[in-house]
Amino acid sequence: MSTTTGRRVSEARERLLRTASALFYAEGIRAVGVDRVVEEAGVTRATFYRHFPGKDDLVVAYLGVVHDAVRDAAGEEAGAARLRRTVGAMTETLCSPGFRGCSFINAAAEFADPDSPVHRAVAAHRGWLSALFATDLAAAGHPDPDGAAAHLMMLRDGAMVAGYLADPEVARATLLRGLDAILDEAG
């Protein structure tokens, strides 16, 4: 198998990443050690270290996979349609079986040090998502796209937490109503 750049993708690396992603999301990053990931992925420690110099590198790769999924769901064309598609995909996720919150919010809670590579990956994703929201809101004609994007990020964060800790359908409906209200301000 190969990537879009033509480089060969290691099956062992992909297995490590899939295994770690499932475990990190279900149980928490700090709760899962490298030994467990190695064992459940069916590889050796040497194979692990050949692909990931340390656990933080594996965590950053895991967050990269999640980021890529959000980016791919968003698509390219800016505006209200992309914003609705992106937020709609988020609401579907928070109502899915096994939903345990936002991978980025969860990682931020476990890696509070702003100099941590994991914390930096979280900040980069959140910066990207906020910029996406602002770009889409500007394209939709919102008079304050940056302020509205900050508002939408807070609504999204709240929905992600409520989708796990409370009623996911209420969280979904609340986020969608909030998005409608923000887009109504665009005229």
Coordinates of C-alpha atoms in Angstrom, one line a residue:
M1 CA 0.0 0.0 0.0
S2 CA 1.2 3.5 -0.6
T3 CA 0.4 7.1 0.5
T4 CA -0.5 10.0 -1.7
T5 CA 3.2 11.0 -1.8
G6 CA 4.2 7.6 -3.2
R7 CA 6.0 6.5 0.0
R8 CA 5.3 3.0 1.2
V9 CA 3.2 2.8 4.3
S10 CA 4.2 0.3 6.9
E11 CA 1.5 -2.2 7.8
A12 CA 3.0 -2.4 11.3
R13 CA 2.9 1.4 11.8
E14 CA -0.7 1.5 10.7
R15 CA -1.6 -1.3 13.0
L16 CA 0.1 0.5 15.9
L17 CA -1.7 3.7 15.1
R18 CA -5.1 2.0 14.8
T19 CA -4.6 0.1 18.1
A20 CA -3.3 3.1 19.9
S21 CA -6.2 5.3 18.6
A22 CA -8.8 2.9 19.8
L23 CA -7.2 2.4 23.2
F24 CA -6.4 6.1 23.7
Y25 CA -10.0 7.2 22.8
A26 CA -11.7 4.5 24.9
E27 CA -9.5 4.5 28.0
G28 CA -7.5 7.7 28.0
I29 CA -4.0 8.4 26.8
R30 CA -2.1 8.3 30.1
A31 CA -4.0 5.1 31.1
V32 CA -2.5 3.2 28.1
G33 CA 1.1 2.3 28.1
V34 CA 3.4 1.6 25.1
D35 CA 3.7 -2.1 26.2
R36 CA 0.0 -2.6 25.9
V37 CA -0.2 -0.9 22.5
V38 CA 2.7 -3.1 21.3
E39 CA 1.1 -6.2 22.6
E40 CA -2.3 -5.6 21.2
A41 CA -0.9 -4.4 17.8
G42 CA 1.1 -7.7 17.6
V43 CA 4.4 -6.0 17.0
T44 CA 7.8 -5.9 18.8
R45 CA 9.0 -2.9 20.9
A46 CA 11.8 -2.5 18.3
T47 CA 9.1 -2.1 15.6
F48 CA 7.3 0.5 17.7
Y49 CA 10.4 2.5 18.3
R50 CA 11.3 2.3 14.6
H51 CA 8.1 4.1 13.8
F52 CA 7.6 6.3 16.9
P53 CA 10.6 7.6 18.9
G54 CA 8.3 7.8 21.9
K55 CA 4.8 7.7 23.2
D56 CA 4.2 11.4 22.6
D57 CA 5.0 10.9 18.9
L58 CA 2.4 8.1 18.8
V59 CA -0.2 10.4 20.5
V60 CA 0.6 13.3 18.1
A61 CA 0.1 10.8 15.2
Y62 CA -3.2 9.7 16.6
L63 CA -4.4 13.3 16.9
G64 CA -3.2 13.8 13.3
V65 CA -5.5 11.1 12.1
V66 CA -8.4 12.6 14.0
H67 CA -7.6 16.1 12.5
D68 CA -7.4 14.6 9.0
A69 CA -10.9 13.1 9.4
V70 CA -12.3 16.5 10.5
R71 CA -10.5 18.3 7.6
D72 CA -11.7 15.7 5.1
A73 CA -15.3 15.9 6.3
A74 CA -15.2 19.7 6.0
G75 CA -14.1 19.8 2.3
E76 CA -12.8 22.7 0.4
E77 CA -15.4 25.3 -0.5
A78 CA -15.9 28.0 2.1
G79 CA -19.3 29.2 3.2
A80 CA -22.4 28.3 5.1
A81 CA -22.8 25.0 3.3
R82 CA -19.3 23.8 4.5
L83 CA -20.0 25.1 8.0
R84 CA -23.3 23.2 8.1
R85 CA -21.5 20.1 6.8
T86 CA -18.7 20.3 9.3
V87 CA -20.9 21.0 12.3
G88 CA -23.4 18.4 11.1
A89 CA -20.6 15.8 11.0
M90 CA -19.6 16.7 14.5
T91 CA -23.2 16.3 15.8
E92 CA -23.4 12.9 14.2
T93 CA -20.2 11.9 15.9
L94 CA -21.4 13.0 19.3
C95 CA -24.6 10.9 18.9
S96 CA -22.7 7.8 17.8
P97 CA -22.3 4.7 20.0
G98 CA -19.1 4.7 22.0
F99 CA -18.7 8.5 21.9
R100 CA -16.4 9.5 24.7
G101 CA -15.9 13.2 24.0
C102 CA -13.6 15.1 21.7
S103 CA -10.2 13.5 21.2
F104 CA -8.6 17.0 21.4
I105 CA -10.4 18.2 24.6
N106 CA -9.5 14.8 26.2
A107 CA -5.9 15.1 25.2
A108 CA -5.7 18.7 26.4
A109 CA -6.9 17.6 29.8
E110 CA -4.2 15.0 30.0
F111 CA -1.4 17.2 28.6
A112 CA -1.7 20.6 30.3
D113 CA 1.9 21.7 29.6
P114 CA 1.8 24.1 26.7
D115 CA 5.3 23.0 25.6
S116 CA 4.2 19.4 25.3
P117 CA 4.1 18.2 21.7
V118 CA 0.7 16.8 22.4
H119 CA -0.7 20.1 23.7
R120 CA 0.8 21.9 20.7
A121 CA -1.0 19.4 18.4
V122 CA -4.3 20.2 20.2
A123 CA -3.7 23.9 19.9
A124 CA -2.8 23.6 16.2
H125 CA -6.1 21.7 15.5
R126 CA -8.2 24.1 17.5
G127 CA -6.5 27.1 15.7
W128 CA -7.2 25.4 12.4
L129 CA -10.9 24.7 13.3
S130 CA -11.5 28.2 14.6
A131 CA -9.9 29.7 11.4
L132 CA -12.2 27.4 9.3
F133 CA -15.2 28.6 11.2
A134 CA -14.1 32.3 10.7
T135 CA -13.5 31.8 7.0
D136 CA -16.9 30.1 6.5
L137 CA -18.7 32.8 8.5
A138 CA -16.9 35.6 6.5
A139 CA -17.9 33.9 3.3
A140 CA -21.5 33.7 4.5
G141 CA -21.4 37.4 5.2
H142 CA -21.3 37.4 9.0
P143 CA -20.5 40.9 10.3
D144 CA -18.1 39.6 13.0
P145 CA -16.7 36.3 11.7
D146 CA -13.9 36.0 14.3
G147 CA -16.3 36.7 17.2
A148 CA -18.9 34.3 15.8
A149 CA -16.2 31.7 15.3
A150 CA -15.2 31.9 18.9
H151 CA -18.8 31.6 19.9
L152 CA -19.2 28.6 17.7
M153 CA -16.1 27.0 19.1
M154 CA -17.5 27.3 22.6
L155 CA -20.8 25.9 21.5
R156 CA -19.0 23.0 19.9
D157 CA -16.8 22.3 22.9
G158 CA -19.9 22.3 25.2
A159 CA -21.8 20.0 22.8
M160 CA -18.8 17.6 22.8
V161 CA -18.7 17.4 26.6
A162 CA -22.5 17.3 26.9
G163 CA -22.7 14.6 24.2
Y164 CA -20.6 12.4 26.5
L165 CA -21.8 13.4 30.0
A166 CA -25.4 14.2 29.3
D167 CA -28.0 13.6 26.6
P168 CA -26.3 13.5 23.2
E169 CA -29.5 14.4 21.3
V170 CA -29.9 17.5 23.4
A171 CA -26.3 18.4 22.8
R172 CA -26.7 17.9 19.0
A173 CA -29.9 19.9 18.8
T174 CA -28.4 22.7 20.9
L175 CA -25.3 23.0 18.8
L176 CA -27.4 23.0 15.6
R177 CA -29.7 25.7 17.0
G178 CA -26.6 27.8 18.0
L179 CA -25.2 27.4 14.5
D180 CA -28.6 28.5 13.0
A181 CA -28.6 31.6 15.2
I182 CA -25.0 32.5 14.3
L183 CA -25.8 32.1 10.6
D184 CA -29.0 34.2 11.0
E185 CA -26.7 37.1 12.1
A186 CA -25.1 36.8 8.6
G187 CA -28.3 37.8 7.0

